[in-house]
XYZ file of C-alpha atoms in Angstrom:
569
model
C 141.467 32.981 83.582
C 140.988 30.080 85.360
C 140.235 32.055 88.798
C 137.383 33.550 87.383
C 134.698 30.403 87.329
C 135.959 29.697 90.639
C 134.797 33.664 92.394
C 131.847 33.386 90.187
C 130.560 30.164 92.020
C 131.632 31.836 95.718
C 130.037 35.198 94.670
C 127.053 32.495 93.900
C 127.067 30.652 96.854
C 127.536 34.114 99.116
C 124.085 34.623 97.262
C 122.776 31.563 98.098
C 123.468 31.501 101.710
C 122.599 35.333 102.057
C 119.352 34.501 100.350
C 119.038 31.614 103.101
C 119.135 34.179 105.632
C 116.719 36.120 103.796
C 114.668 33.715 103.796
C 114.859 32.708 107.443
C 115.691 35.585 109.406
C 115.480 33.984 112.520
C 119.220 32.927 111.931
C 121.981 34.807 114.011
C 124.921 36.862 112.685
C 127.441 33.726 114.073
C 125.450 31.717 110.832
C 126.429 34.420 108.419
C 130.682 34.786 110.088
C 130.885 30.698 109.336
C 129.672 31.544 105.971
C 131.658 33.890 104.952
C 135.212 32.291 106.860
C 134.111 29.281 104.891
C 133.948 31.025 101.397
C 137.208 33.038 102.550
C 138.874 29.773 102.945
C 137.902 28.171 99.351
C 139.149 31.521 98.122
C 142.187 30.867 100.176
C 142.551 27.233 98.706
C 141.900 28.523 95.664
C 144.866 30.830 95.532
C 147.253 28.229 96.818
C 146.044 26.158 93.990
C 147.269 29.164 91.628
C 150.750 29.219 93.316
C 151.259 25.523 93.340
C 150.670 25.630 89.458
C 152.861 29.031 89.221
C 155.716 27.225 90.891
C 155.184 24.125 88.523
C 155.620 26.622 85.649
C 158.495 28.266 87.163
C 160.138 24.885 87.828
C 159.312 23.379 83.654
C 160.074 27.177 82.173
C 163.678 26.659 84.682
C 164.826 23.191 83.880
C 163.670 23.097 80.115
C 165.335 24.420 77.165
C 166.517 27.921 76.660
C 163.831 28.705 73.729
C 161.127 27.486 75.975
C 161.821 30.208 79.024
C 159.733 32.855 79.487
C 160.471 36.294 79.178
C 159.883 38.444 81.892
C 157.580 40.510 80.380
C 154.930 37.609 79.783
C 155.618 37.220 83.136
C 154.866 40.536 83.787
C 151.637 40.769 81.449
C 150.445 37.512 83.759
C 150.762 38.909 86.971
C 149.317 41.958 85.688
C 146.359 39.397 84.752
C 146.140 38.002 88.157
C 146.153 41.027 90.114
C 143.169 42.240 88.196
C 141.611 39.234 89.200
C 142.365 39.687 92.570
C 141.016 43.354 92.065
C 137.954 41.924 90.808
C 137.261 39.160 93.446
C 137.934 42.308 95.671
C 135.274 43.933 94.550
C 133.509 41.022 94.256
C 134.023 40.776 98.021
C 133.255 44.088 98.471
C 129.914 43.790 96.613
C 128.948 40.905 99.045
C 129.405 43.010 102.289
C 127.286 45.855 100.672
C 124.465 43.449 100.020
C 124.821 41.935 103.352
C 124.627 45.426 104.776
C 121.532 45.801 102.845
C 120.008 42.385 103.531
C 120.210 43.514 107.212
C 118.272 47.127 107.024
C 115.814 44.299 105.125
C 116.152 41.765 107.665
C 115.709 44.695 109.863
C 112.254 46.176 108.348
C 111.112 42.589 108.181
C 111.659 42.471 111.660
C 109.243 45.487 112.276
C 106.931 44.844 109.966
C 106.026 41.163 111.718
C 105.922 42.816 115.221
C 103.374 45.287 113.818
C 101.825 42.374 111.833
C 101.366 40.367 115.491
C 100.428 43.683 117.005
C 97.550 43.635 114.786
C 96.407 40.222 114.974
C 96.210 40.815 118.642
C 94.278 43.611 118.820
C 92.006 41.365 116.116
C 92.022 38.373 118.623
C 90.904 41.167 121.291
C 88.208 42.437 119.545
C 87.256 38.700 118.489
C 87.082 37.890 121.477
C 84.882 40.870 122.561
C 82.487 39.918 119.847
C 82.115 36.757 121.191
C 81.640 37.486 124.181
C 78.857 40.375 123.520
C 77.159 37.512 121.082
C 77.082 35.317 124.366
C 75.661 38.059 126.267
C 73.177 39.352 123.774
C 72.511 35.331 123.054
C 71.754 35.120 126.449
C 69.648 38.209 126.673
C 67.567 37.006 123.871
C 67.474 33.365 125.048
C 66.194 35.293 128.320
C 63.597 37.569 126.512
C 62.213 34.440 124.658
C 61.650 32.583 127.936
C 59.886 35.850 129.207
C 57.478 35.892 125.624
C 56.309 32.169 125.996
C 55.340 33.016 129.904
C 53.664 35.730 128.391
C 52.600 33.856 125.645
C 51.288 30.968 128.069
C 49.459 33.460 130.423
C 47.888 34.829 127.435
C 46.307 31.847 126.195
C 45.591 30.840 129.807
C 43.615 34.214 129.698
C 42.271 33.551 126.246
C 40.962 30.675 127.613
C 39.540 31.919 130.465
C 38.038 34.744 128.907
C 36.535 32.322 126.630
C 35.206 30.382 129.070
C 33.122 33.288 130.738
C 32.020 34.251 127.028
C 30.492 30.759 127.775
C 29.244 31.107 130.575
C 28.480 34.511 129.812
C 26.374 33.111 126.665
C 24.562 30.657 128.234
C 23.629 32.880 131.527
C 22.131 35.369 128.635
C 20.253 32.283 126.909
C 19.302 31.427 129.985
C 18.373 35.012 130.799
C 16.466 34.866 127.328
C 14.671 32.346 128.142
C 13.090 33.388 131.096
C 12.361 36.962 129.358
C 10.415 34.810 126.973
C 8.807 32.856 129.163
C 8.045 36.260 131.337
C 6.733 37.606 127.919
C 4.510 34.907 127.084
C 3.047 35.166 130.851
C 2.643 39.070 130.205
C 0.637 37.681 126.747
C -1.279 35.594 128.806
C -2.040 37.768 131.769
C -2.827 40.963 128.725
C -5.260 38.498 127.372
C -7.122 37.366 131.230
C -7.036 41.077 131.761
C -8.640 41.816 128.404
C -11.398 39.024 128.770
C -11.843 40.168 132.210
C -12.247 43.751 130.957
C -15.091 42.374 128.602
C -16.746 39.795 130.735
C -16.887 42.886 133.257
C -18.685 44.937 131.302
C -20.927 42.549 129.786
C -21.948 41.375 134.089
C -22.120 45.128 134.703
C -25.046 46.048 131.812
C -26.556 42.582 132.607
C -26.900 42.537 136.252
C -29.589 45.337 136.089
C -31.830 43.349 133.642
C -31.124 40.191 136.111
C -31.936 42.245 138.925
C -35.326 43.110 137.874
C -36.044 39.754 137.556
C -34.142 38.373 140.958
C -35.708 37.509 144.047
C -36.539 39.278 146.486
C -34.554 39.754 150.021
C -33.230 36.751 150.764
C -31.983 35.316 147.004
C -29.769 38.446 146.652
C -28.393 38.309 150.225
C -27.481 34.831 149.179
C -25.655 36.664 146.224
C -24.335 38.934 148.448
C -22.685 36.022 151.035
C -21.243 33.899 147.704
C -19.662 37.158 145.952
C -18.103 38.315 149.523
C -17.054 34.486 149.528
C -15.391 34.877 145.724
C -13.194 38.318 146.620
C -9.916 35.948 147.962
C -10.240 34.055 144.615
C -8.164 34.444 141.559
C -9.981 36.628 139.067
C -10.702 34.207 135.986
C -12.183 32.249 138.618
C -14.146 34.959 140.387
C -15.518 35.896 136.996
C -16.715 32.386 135.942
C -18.171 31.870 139.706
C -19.871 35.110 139.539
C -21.177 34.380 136.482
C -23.107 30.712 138.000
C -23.811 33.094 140.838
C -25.780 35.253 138.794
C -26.983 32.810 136.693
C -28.369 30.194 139.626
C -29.579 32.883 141.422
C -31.540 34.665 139.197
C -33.077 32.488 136.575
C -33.038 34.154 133.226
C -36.190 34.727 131.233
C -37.224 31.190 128.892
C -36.611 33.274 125.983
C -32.549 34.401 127.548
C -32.404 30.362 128.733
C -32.589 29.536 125.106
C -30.105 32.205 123.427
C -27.647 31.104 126.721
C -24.303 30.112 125.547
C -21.050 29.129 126.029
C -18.425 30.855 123.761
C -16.339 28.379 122.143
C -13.069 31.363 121.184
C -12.429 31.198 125.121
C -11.925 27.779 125.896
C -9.783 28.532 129.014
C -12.454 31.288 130.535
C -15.395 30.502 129.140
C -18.413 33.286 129.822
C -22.123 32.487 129.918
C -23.729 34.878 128.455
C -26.931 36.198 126.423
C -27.174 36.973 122.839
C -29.343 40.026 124.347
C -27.171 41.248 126.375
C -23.901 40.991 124.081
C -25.857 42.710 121.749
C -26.785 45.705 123.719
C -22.659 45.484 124.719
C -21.641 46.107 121.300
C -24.126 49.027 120.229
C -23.146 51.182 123.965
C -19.517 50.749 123.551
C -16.433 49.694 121.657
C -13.744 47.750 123.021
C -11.096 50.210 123.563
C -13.856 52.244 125.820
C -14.735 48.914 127.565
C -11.068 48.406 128.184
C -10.215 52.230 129.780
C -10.587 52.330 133.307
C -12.746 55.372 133.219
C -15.427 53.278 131.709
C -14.916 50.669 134.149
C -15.081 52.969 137.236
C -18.318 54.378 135.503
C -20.340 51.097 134.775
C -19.273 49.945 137.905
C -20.132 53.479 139.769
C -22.947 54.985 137.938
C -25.240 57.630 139.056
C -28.120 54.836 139.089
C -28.542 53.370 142.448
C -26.800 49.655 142.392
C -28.329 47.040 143.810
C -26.702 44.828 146.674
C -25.423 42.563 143.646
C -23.937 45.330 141.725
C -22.128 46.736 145.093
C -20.825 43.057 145.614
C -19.852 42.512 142.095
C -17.755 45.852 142.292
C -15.512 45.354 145.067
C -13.528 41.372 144.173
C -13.638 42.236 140.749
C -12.113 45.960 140.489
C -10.255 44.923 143.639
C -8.480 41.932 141.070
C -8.277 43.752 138.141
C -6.010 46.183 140.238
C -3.678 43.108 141.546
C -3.695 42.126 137.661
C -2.248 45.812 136.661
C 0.229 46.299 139.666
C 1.471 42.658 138.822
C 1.742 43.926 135.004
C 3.761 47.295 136.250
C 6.070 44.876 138.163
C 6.588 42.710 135.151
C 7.691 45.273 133.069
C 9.868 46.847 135.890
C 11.755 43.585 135.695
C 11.973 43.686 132.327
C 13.318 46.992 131.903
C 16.056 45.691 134.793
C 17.656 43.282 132.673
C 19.016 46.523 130.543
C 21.613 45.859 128.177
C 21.207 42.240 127.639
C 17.237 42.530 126.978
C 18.659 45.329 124.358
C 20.690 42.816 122.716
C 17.965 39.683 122.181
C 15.624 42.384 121.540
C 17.818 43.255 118.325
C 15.923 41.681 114.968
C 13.332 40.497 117.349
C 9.804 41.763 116.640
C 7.657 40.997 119.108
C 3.902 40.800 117.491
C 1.592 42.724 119.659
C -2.050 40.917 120.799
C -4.631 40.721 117.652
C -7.225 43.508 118.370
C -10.009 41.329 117.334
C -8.644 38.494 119.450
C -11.511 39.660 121.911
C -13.315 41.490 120.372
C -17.402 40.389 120.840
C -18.684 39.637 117.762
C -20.245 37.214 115.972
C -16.677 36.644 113.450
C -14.753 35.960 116.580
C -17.041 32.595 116.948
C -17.114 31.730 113.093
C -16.632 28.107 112.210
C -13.206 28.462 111.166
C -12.192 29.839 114.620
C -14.069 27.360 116.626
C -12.907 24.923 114.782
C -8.985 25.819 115.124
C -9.110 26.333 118.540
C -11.257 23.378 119.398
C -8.587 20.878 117.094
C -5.501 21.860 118.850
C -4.941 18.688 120.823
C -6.162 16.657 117.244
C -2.912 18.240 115.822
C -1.295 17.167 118.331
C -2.486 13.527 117.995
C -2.522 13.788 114.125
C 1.416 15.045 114.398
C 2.360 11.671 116.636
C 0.132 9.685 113.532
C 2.387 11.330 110.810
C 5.231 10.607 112.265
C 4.059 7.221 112.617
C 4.026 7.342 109.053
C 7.425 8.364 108.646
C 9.114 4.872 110.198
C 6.108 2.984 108.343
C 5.819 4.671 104.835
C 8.113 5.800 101.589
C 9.234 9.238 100.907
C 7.483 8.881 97.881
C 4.176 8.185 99.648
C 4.373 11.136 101.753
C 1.860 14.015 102.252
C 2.229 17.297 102.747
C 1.599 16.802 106.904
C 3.708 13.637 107.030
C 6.875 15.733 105.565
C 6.188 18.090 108.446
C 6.052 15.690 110.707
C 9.277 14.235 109.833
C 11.044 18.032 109.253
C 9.653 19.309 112.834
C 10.018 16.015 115.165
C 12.474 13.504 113.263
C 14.869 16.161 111.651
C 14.258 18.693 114.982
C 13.990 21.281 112.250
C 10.785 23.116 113.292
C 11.750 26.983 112.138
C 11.564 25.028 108.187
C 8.151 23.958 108.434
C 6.450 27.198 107.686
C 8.546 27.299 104.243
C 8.022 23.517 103.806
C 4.106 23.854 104.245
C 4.010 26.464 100.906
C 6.333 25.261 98.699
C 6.328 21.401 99.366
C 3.391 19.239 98.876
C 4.522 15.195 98.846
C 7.418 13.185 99.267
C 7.705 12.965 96.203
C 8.696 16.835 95.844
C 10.841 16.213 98.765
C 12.761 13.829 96.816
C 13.169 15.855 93.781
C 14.736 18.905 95.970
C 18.252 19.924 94.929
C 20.665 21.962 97.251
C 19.245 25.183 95.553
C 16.108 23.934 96.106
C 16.270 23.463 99.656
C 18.211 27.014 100.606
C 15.622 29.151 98.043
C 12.466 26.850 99.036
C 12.847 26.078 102.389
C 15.093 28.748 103.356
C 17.694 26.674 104.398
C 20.720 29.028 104.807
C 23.495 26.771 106.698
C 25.186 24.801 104.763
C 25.169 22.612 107.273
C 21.444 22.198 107.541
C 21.397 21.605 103.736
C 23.946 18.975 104.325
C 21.794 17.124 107.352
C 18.414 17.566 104.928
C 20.467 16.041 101.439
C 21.916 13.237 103.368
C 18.643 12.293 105.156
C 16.694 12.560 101.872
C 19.774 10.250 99.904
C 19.275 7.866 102.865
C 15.632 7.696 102.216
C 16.004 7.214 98.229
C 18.146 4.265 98.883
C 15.741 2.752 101.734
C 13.050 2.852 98.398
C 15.906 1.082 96.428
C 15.483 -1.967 98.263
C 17.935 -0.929 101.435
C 17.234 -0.118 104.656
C 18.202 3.438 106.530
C 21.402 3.270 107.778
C 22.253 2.817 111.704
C 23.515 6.287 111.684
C 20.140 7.633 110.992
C 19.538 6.225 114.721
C 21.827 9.113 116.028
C 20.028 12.047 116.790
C 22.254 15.354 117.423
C 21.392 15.260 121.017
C 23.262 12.192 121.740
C 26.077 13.528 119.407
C 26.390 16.866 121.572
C 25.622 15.117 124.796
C 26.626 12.150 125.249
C 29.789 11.093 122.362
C 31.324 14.650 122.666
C 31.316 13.595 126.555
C 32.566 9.693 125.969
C 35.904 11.538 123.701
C 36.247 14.124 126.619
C 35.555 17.406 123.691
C 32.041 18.748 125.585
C 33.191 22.140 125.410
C 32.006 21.656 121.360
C 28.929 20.347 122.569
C 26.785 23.822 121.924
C 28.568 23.970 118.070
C 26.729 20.816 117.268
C 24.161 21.268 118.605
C 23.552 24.807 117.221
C 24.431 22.622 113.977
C 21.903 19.885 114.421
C 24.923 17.118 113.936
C 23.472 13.552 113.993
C 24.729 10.439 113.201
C 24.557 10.776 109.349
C 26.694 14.264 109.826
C 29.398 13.195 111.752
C 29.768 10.465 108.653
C 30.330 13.511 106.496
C 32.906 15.729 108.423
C 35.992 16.531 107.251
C 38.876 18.731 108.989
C 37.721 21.775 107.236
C 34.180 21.392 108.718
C 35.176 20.805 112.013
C 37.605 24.030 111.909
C 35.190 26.494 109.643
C 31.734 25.467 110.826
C 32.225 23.742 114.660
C 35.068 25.900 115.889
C 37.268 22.807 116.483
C 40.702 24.829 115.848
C 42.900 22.631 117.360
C 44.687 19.994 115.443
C 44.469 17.266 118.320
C 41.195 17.767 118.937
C 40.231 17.558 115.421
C 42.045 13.804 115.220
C 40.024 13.053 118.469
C 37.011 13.609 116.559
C 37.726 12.124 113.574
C 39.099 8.622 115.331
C 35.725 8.664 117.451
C 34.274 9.008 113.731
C 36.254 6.276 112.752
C 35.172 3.826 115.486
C 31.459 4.488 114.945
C 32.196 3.393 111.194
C 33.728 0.389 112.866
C 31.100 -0.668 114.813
C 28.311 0.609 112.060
C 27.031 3.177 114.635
C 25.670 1.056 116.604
C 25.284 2.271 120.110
C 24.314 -1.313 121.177
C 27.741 -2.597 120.015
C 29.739 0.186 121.708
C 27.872 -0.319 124.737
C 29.077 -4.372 124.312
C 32.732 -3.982 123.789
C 32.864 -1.354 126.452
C 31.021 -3.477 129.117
C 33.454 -6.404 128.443
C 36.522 -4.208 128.838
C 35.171 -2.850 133.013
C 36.809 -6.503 134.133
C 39.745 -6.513 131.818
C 40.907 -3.921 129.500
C 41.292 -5.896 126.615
C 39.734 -2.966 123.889
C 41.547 0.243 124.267
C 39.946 1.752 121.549
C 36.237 2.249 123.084
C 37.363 3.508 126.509
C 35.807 7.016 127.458
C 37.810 9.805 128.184
């Protein structure tokens, strides 16, 4: 009995050590033979432990008393004990080698199962490591293809840029262009109207000559007609008419009667005809004006069946001979006008062009009413009386405005000119100026840009407060041609300059902008330039928009630069 704790606790520490090598397989079989001669050799201790105390017993049960000797048969029934201990620690032993068999083929699959394990993370690291290095490479790529989209990018806006700056150029060769067409259409205007009063002064010359030339001179007064028309045939043909027409008249004095009805019309103040009240008369009942204008009934008053005199041959040959230079001139006109093509198409869109008034020439007695005489005669007065209203303007109230002195002021001060036509029906004083709300102004007036309304609400405000007792402000001083010209120059933005001036921008404007203005009405996009403008705001504020004081501080900073803040760009 007392061997059996003892196998127990090597069968125990057998498990022990052979769950050490489990756990660390990297041990060699030499580890597991010291093990197992070491637990041998407690067994062996053990046993000589058993025969020391077997001999102890034989030596007491031998030198005691008779009763106390053992019989052999307990002797017998304890050594059949211990050899079934010894059979048990046997198979005890034997147990221990199977499981250290079996702790091998473990061992063993362990084994295997790690080299498969690092066979696997390998082949992970591998494929790691080609992920890595196709992200590099497709990093790269992309790095590459985003360097090749900002050139791109770049040469794009460099080509934005440039296109926009031949859409400038573009624009303002086509106003340009415009200009010229218009000025080319008011000289076709001008030279339809000469050739119309030409037309008429024709005929009248050609049905008066034969009443003059029954009462001319004889011989030697017409061949003086004769020399001073040949004389007039190089000159230009308003001229030719109006000398022909003293030639006529100083030649061949008219009857007293004619001298008295003689007259100059006042509806051509340019070309202005002497005539007879007789003669126009005697005009009007043979033809109309559209027959006096064809050239068939030119060619026939001029070339009649009647014999002509030597004045009425002279008269024919200057005069047809200029109205023919007038109408090849007009056919070359309108050949140049029909060259500009598609850009004469495009300011000709919306545009109507009023044709000449029919009765602008027409000879009768309305044409020379007192209304007409009297509005073509007071031209220069308006003129004159403009210049006195706007006279009034620095000198009087709003409130004591007239009609003409709020014209004034919208045409010349406010450089608002296509308003006055609106202004002139609807208002009446300053003191209806005043009273003009934003509604007012865009359903009155027709003022449509917000803008516009803007410039024409702060302009009125300033005025209201210069009747409280204030005076304008210094930014009224600005007009929007030095804003366009000359400060978008000073802050180095002139490529804005057409924006504000489309805009009409003046001093009391640029007060008003915000970022949103600048970006939705003037075009300004960029966020730079849009601080540029609002710091050059900020510095007229400083200096109270005085140009005066900007011109001082920068004058004192050409020897020293002691004031960064006004230098030009």
């Amino acid at each position: 009995p007392g061997q059996g704790p003892g196998a127990a606790a090597s069968a125990s520490a057998a498990g022990d050590s052979a769950a050490t090598n489990m756990e660390n397989p990297q041990l060699g079989a030499q580890v597991l033979l010291r093990e197992e001669v070491s637990r041998l050799q407690e067994e062996v201790h053990l046993l000589r432990q058993m025969k020391e105390m077997l001999a102890k017993d034989l030596e007491e049960s031998q030198g005691g008393k008779s009763s106390e000797v053992l019989s052999a048969t307990e002797l017998r029934v304890q050594l059949a004990q211990k050899e079934q201990e010894l059979a048990r620690a046997k198979e005890a032993l034997q147990a221990m080698k199977a499981d250290r068999k079996r702790l091998k083929g473990e061992k063993t699959d362990l084994v295997s199962q790690m080299q498969q394990l690092y066979a696997t993370l390998e082949s992970r690291e591998e494929q790691l490591r080609d992920f890595i290095r196709n992200y590099e490479q497709h990093r790269k790529e992309s790095e590459d293809a985003v360097k090749a989209l900002a050139k791109e990018k770049d040469l794009l806006e460099r080509e934005k840029w440039e296109l926009r700056r031949q859409a400038k150029e573009a624009t303002d060769h086509a106003t340009a262009l415009r200009s010229q067409l218009d000025l080319k259409d008011n000289r076709m205007k001008e030279l339809e109207a000469e050739l119309a009063m030409a037309k008429q002064s024709l005929a009248t010359l050609t049905k008066d000559v034969p009443k003059r030339h029954s009462l001319a001179m004889p011989g030697e007064t017409v061949l003086n007609g004769n020399q001073e028309w040949v004389v007039q045939a190089d000159l230009p043909l308003t001229a030719a008419i109006r000398q022909s027409q003293q030639t006529l008249y100083h030649s061949h004095p008219p009857h007293p009667a004619d001298r008295q009805a003689v007259r100059v019309s006042p509806c051509h103040s340019r070309q202005p005809s002497v005539i007879s009240d007789a003669s126009a008369a005697e005009g009007d009942r043979s033809s109309t004006p559209s027959d006096i204008n064809s050239p068939r009934h030119r060619t026939h008053s001029l070339c009649n069946g009647d014999s002509p005199g030597p004045v009425q041959k002279n008269l024919h040959n200057p005069i047809v001979q200029s109205l023919e230079d007038l109408e090849d001139q007009k056919r070359k006109k309108k050949k140049e006008k029909m060259g500009f093509g598609s850009i004469s198409r495009v300011f000709a869109r919306g545009k109507q062009r009023k044709s000449l008034d029919p009765g602008l020439f027409d000879d009768s007695d309305s044409q020379c009413s007192p209304t007409r005489q009297s509005l073509s005669l007071s031209e220069g007065e308006e003129q004159m009386d403009r210049l006195q209203q706007v006279e009034l303007v620095r000198t009087t109230p709003m409130s004591h405005w007239k009609a003409g002195t709020v014209q004034a002021w919208l045409e010349v001060v406010m450089a608002m000119p296509m308003y006055v036509k609106a202004c002139a029906e609807n208002v009446k004083s300053g003191k209806v100026l005043l009273s003009l709300s934003d509604e007012d102004l865009q359903l009155g007036l027709g003022v449509c840009s917000s803008l516009h309304r803007r410039k024409l609400r702060l302009a009125i405000e300033d005025y209201r407060d210069a009747e409280a007792g204030r005076s304008l402000s210094k930014a009224a001083e600005l007009d929007h041609h030095w804003v366009a010209k000359a400060w978008l120059n000073d802050i180095g933005l002139s490529q804005y300059s057409q924006a504000f001036q489309n805009h009409l921008v003046d001093g009391r404007m640029l007060n008003s902008l915000m970022k949103r203005d600048l970006e939705k009405h003037l075009n300004v996009s960029k966020k730079f330039h849009q601080v540029s403008i609002l710091l050059g705001i900020e510095l007229l504020y400083q200096v109270n928009f005085s140009r005066e004081a900007l011109q001082e501080r920068r004058a004192r900073c050409e020897t020293q630069n002691i004031d960064p803040v006004v230098w030009t760009n």
